[in-house]
PDB file of C-alpha atoms in Angstrom:
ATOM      1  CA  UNK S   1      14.238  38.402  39.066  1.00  0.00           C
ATOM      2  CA  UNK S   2      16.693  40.543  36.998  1.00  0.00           C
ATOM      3  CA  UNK S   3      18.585  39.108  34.070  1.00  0.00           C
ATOM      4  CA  UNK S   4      19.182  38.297  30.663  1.00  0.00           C
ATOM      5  CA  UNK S   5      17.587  36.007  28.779  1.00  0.00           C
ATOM      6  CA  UNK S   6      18.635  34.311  25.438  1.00  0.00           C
ATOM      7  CA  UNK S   7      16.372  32.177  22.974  1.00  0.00           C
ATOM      8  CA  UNK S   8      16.691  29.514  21.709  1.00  0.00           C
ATOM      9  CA  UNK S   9      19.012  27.632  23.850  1.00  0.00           C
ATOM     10  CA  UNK S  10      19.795  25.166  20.989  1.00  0.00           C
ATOM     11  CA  UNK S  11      19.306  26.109  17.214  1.00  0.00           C
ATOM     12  CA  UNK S  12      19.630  24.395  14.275  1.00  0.00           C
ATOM     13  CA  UNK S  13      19.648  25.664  10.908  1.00  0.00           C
ATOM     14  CA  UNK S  14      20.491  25.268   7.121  1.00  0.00           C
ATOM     15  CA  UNK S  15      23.390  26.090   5.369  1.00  0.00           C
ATOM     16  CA  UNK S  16      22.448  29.397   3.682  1.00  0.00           C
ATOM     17  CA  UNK S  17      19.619  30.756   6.183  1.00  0.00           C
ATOM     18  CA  UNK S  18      20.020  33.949   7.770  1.00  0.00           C
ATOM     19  CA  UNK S  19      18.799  33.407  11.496  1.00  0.00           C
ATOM     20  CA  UNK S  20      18.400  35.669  14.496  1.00  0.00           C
ATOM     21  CA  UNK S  21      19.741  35.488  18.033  1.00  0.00           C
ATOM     22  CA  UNK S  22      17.322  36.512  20.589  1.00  0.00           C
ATOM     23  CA  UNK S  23      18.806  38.941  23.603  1.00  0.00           C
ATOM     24  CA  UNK S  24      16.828  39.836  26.517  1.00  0.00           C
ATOM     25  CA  UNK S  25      17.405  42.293  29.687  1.00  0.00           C
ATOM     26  CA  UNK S  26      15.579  43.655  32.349  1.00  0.00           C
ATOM     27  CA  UNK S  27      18.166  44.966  34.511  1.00  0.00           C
ATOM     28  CA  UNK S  28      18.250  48.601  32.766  1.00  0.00           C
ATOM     29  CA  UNK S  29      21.842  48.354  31.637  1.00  0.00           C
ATOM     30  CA  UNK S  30      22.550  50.384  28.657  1.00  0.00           C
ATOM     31  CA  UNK S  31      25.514  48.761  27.143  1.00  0.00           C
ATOM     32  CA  UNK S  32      24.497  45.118  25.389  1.00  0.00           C
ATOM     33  CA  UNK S  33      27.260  42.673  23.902  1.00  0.00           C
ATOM     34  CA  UNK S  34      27.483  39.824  21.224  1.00  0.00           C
ATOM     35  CA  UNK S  35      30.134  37.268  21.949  1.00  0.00           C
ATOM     36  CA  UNK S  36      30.929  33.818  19.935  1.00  0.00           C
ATOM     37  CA  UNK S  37      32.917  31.130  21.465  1.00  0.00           C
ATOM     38  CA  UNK S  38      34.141  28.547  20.042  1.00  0.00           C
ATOM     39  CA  UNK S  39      35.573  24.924  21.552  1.00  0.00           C
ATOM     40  CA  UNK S  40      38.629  25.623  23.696  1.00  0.00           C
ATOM     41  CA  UNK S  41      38.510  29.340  22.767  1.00  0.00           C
ATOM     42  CA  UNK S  42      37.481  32.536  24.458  1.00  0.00           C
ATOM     43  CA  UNK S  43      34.813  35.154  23.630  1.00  0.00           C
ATOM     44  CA  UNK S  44      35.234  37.247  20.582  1.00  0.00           C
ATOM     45  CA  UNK S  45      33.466  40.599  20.302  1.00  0.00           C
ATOM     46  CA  UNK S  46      30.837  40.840  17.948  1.00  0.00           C
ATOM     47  CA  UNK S  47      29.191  43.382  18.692  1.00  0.00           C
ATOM     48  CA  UNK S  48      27.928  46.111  21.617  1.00  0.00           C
ATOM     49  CA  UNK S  49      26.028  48.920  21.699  1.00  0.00           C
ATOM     50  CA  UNK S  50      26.580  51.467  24.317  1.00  0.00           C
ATOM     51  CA  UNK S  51      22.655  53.195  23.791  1.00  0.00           C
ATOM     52  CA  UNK S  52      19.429  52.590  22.192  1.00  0.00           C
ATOM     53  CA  UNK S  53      19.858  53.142  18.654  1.00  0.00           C
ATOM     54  CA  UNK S  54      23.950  52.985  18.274  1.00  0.00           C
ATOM     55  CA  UNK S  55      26.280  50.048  17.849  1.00  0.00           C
ATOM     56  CA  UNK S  56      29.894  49.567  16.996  1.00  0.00           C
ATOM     57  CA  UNK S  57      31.232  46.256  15.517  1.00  0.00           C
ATOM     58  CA  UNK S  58      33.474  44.242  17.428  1.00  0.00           C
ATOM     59  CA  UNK S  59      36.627  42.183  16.069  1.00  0.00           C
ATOM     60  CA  UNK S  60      34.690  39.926  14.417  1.00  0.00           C
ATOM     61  CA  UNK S  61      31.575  41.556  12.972  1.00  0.00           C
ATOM     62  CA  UNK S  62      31.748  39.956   9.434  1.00  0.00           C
ATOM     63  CA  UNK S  63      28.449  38.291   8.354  1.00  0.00           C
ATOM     64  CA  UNK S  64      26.755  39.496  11.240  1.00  0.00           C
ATOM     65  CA  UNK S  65      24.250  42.049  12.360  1.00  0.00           C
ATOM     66  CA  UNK S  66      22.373  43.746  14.943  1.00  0.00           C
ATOM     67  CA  UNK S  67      19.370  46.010  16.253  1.00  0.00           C
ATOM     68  CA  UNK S  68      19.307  48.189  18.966  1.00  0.00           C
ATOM     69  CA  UNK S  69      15.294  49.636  18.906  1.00  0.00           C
ATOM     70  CA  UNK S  70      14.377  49.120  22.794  1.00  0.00           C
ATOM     71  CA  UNK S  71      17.020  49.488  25.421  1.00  0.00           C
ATOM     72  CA  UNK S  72      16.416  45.780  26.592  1.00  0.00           C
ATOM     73  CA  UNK S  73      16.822  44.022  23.382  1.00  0.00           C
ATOM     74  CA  UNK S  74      19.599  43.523  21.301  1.00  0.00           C
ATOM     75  CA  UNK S  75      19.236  40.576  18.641  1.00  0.00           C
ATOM     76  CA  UNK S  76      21.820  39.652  16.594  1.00  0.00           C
ATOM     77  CA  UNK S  77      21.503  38.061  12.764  1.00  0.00           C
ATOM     78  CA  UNK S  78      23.430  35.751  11.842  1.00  0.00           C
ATOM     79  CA  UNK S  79      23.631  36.230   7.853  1.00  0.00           C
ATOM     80  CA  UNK S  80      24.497  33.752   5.444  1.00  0.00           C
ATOM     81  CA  UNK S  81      27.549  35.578   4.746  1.00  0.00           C
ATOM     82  CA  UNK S  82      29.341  34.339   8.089  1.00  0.00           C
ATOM     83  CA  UNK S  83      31.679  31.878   6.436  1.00  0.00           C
ATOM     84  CA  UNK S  84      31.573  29.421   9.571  1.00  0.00           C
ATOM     85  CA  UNK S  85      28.600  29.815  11.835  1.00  0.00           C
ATOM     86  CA  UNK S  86      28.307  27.150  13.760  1.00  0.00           C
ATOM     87  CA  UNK S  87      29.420  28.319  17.682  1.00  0.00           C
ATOM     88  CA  UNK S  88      27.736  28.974  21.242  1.00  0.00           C
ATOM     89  CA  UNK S  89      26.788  32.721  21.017  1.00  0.00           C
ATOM     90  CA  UNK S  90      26.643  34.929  24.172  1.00  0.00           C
ATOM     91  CA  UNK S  91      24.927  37.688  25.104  1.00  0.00           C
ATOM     92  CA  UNK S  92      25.815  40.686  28.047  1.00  0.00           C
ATOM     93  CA  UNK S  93      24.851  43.697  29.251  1.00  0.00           C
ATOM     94  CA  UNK S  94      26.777  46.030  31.230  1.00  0.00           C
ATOM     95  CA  UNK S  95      25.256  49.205  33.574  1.00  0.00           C
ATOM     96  CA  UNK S  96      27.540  51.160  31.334  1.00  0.00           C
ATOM     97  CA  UNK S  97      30.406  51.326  28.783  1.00  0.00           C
ATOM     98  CA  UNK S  98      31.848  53.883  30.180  1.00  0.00           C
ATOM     99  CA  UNK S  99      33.457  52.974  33.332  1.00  0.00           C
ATOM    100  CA  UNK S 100      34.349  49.718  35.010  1.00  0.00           C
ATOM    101  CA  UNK S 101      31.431  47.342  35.625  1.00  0.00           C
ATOM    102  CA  UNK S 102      31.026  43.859  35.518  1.00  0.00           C
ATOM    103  CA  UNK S 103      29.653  42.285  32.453  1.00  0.00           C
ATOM    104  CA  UNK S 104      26.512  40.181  33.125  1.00  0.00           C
ATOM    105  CA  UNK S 105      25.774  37.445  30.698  1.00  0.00           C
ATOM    106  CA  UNK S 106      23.004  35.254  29.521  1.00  0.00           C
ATOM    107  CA  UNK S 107      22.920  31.290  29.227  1.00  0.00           C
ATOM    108  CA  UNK S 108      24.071  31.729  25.667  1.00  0.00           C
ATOM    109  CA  UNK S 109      22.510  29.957  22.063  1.00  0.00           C
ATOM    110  CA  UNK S 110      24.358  27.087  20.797  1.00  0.00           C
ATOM    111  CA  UNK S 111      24.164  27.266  16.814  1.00  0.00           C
ATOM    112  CA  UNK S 112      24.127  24.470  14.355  1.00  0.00           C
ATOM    113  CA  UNK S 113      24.718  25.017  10.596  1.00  0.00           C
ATOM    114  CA  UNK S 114      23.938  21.670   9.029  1.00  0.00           C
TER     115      UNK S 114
ATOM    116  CA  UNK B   1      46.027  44.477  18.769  1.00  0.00           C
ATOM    117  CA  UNK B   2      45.291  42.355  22.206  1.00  0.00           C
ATOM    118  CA  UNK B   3      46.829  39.353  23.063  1.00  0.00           C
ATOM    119  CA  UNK B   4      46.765  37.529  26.442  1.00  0.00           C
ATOM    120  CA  UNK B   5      48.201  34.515  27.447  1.00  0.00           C
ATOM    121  CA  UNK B   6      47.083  31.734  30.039  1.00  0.00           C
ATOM    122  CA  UNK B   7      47.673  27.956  30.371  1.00  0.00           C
ATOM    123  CA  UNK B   8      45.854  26.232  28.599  1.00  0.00           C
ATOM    124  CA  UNK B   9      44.818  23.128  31.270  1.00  0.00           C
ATOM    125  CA  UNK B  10      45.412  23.539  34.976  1.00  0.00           C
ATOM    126  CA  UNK B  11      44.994  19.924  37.521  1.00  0.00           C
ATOM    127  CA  UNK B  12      45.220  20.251  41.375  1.00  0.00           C
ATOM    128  CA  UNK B  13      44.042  18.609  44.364  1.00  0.00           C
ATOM    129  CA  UNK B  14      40.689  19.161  46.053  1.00  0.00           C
ATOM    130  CA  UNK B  15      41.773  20.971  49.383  1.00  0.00           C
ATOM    131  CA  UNK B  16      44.729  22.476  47.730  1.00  0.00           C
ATOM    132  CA  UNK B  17      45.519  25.894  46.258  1.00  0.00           C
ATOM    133  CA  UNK B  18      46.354  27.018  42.351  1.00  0.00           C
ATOM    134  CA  UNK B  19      47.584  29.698  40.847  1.00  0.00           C
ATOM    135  CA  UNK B  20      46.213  30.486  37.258  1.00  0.00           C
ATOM    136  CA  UNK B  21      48.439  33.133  35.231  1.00  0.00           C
ATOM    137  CA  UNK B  22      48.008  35.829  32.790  1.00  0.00           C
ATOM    138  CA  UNK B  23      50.163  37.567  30.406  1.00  0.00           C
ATOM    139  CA  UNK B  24      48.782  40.286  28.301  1.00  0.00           C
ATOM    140  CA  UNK B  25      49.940  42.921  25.651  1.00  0.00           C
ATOM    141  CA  UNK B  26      47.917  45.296  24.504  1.00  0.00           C
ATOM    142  CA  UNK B  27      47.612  49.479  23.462  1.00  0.00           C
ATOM    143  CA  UNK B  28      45.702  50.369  26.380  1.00  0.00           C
ATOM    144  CA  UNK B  29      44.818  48.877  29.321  1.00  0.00           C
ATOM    145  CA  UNK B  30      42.199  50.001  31.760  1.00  0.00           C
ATOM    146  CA  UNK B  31      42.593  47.277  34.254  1.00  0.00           C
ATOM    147  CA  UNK B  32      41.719  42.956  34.355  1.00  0.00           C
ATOM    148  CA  UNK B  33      39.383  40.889  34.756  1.00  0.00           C
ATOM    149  CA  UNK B  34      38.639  37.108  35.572  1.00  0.00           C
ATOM    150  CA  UNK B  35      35.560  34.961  34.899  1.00  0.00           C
ATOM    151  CA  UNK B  36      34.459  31.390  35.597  1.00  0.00           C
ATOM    152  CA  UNK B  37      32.536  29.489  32.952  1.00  0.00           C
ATOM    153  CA  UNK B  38      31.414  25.917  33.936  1.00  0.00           C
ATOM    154  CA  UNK B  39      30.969  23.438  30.889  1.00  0.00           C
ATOM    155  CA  UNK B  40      28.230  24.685  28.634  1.00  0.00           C
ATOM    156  CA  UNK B  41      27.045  27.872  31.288  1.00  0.00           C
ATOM    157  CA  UNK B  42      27.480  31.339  31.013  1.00  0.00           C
ATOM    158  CA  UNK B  43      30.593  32.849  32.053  1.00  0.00           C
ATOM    159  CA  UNK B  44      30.566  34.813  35.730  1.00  0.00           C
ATOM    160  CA  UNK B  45      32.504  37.734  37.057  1.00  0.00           C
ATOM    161  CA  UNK B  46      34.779  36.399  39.486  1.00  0.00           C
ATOM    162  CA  UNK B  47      36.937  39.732  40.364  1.00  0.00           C
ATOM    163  CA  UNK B  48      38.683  43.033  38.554  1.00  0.00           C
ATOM    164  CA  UNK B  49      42.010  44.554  39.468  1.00  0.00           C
ATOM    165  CA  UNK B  50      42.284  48.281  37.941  1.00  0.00           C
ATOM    166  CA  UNK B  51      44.965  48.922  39.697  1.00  0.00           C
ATOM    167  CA  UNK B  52      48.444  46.968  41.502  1.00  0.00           C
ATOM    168  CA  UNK B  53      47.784  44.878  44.447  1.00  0.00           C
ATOM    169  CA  UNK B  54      46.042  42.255  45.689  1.00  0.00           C
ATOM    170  CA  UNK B  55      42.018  41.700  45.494  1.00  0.00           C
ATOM    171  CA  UNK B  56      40.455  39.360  47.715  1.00  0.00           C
ATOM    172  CA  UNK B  57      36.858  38.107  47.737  1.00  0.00           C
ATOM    173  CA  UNK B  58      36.157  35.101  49.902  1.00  0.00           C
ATOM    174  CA  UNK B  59      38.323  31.656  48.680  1.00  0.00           C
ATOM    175  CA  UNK B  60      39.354  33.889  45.531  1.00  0.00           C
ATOM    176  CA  UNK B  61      42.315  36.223  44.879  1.00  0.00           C
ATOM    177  CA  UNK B  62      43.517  38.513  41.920  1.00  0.00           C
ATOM    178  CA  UNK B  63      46.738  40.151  41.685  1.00  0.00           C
ATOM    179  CA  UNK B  64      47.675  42.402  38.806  1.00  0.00           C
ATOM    180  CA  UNK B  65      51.412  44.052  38.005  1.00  0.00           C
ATOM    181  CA  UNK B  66      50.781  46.722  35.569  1.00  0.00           C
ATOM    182  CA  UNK B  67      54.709  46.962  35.184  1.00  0.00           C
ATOM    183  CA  UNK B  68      54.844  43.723  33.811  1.00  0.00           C
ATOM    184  CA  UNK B  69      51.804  43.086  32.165  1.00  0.00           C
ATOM    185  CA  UNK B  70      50.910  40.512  34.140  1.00  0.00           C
ATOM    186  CA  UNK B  71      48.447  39.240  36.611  1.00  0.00           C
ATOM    187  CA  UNK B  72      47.021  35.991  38.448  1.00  0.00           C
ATOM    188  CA  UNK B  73      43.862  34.656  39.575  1.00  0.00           C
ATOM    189  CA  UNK B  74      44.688  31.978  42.948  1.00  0.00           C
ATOM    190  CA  UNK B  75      42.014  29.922  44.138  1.00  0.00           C
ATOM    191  CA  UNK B  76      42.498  28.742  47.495  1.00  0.00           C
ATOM    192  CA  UNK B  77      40.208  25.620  49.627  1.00  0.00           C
ATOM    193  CA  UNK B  78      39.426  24.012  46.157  1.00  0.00           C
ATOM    194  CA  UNK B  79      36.234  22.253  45.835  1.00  0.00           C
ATOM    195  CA  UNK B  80      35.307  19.792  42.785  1.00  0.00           C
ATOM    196  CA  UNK B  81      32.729  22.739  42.374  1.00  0.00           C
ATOM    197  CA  UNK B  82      35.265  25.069  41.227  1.00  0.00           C
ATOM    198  CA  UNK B  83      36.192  22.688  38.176  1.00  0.00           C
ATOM    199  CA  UNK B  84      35.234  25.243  35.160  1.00  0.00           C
ATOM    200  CA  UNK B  85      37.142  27.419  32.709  1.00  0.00           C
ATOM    201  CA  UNK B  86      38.681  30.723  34.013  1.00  0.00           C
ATOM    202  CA  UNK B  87      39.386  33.636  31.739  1.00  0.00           C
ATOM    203  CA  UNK B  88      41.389  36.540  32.177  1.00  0.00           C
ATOM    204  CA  UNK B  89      39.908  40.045  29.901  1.00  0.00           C
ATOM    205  CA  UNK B  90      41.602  42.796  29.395  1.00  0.00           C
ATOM    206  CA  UNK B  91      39.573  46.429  29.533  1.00  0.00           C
ATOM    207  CA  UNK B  92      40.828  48.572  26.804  1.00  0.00           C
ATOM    208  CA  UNK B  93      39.315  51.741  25.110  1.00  0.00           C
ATOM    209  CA  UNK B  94      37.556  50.959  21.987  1.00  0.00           C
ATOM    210  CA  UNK B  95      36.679  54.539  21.329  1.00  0.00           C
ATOM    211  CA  UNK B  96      33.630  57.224  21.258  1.00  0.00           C
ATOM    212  CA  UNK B  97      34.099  56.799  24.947  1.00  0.00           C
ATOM    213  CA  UNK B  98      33.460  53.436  26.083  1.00  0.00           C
ATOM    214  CA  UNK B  99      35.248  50.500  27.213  1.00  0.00           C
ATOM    215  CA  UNK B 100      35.563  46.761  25.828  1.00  0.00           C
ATOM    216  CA  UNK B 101      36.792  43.245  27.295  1.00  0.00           C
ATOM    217  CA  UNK B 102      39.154  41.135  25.209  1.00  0.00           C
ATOM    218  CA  UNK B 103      39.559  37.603  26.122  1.00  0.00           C
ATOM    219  CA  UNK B 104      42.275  35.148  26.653  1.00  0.00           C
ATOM    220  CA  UNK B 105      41.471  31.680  25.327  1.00  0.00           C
ATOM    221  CA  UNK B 106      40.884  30.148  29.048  1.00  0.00           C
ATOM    222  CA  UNK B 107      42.362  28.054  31.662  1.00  0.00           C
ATOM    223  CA  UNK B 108      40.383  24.498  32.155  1.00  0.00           C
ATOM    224  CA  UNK B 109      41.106  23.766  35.652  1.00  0.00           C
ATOM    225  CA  UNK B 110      40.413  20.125  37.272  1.00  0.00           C
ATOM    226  CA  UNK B 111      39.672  19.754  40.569  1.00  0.00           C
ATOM    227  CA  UNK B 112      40.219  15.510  41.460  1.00  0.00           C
ATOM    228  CA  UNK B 113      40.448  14.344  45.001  1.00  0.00           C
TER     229      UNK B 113
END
């Protein structure tokens, strides 16, 4: 079956750890997206990348980064420089960037900074 | 800058029909979008309108007025299943040729009987 997969589902960490997201897609779509959400809020962009080896930060890239090195996999680092990490992070994929198609997204990581 | 707006909490009967509303501003727009997101899931592409008019698909509707920045999502039969979040997203151009979604903060909608 064709997806997107996202790992952990729950993830705890230490105050001043980096730690990386885990993205997953076998569906061949070349655009990939980092969301956060936050309790009663919608998604913020983090991230996307349109191709293997290109990204573009979203409206809220600070303290974050990302990889593009396979066209299925797009992991995202949460650094220690992120001010307030803790949040349910999303990941999508999209056939393309470049015209209208529905984003696709995974179950999502919820992140705990302790 | 983007900014949409949508109520915030939504309660109607099971049976019944609701409308679910959606202001936006923005510097481009390339059409909207609605999702569903049930507690703690993934959100799910419920319908687009890229243009005025109506969009049907099954017990769901979208309508989008481009004139006044403004569009709806109406959900009609409602079923406790369709108790989630529902987000509007406007497409806008955010450059080197591709496309981004920017989100409105979400409508909870209860379904009770």
């Amino acid at each position: 079956d064709g997806g997107i997969t996202q790992s952990p589902k729950y993830l705890f960490r230490k105050e001043g750890q980096n730690v990386t997201l885990s993205c997953e897609q076998n569906l061949n779509h070349d655009a990939m997206y980092w969301y956060r959400q936050d309790p009663g809020q919608g998604l913020r962009l983090i991230y996307y990348s349109q191709i293997v080896n290109d990204f573009q930060k979203g409206d809220i890239a600070e303290g974050y980064s990302v990889s593009r090195e396979k066209k299925e996999s797009f992991p995202l680092t949460v650094t220690s420089a992120q001010k307030n990490p803790t949040a349910f992070y999303l990941c999508a994929s999209t056939v393309t960037s470049l015209s209208y198609n529905e984003q696709f997204f995974g179950p999502g990581t919820r992140l705990t900074v302790l | 800058g983007q900014s949409l707006e949508q109520p915030s909490e939504v309660t109607a009967v099971e049976g019944a029909i609701v409308q679910i509303n959606c202001t936006y501003q923005t510097s481009g727009f390339y059409g909207l979008s609605w999702y569903q997101q049930h507690d703690g899931g993934a959100p799910t592409f419920l319908s687009y309108n890229g243009l005025d008019g109506l969009e049907e698909t099954g017990r769901f509707s979208s309508f989008l007025s481009r004139s006044d920045s403004y569009g709806y999502l109406l959900l009609q039969e409602l079923q406790m299943k369709d108790s989630a979040s529902y987000f509007c997203a406007v497409r806008d151009y955010s450059g080197a040729g591709s496309y981004q979604l920017t989100f409105g903060k979400g409508t909870k909608l209860s379904v009770i009987p």
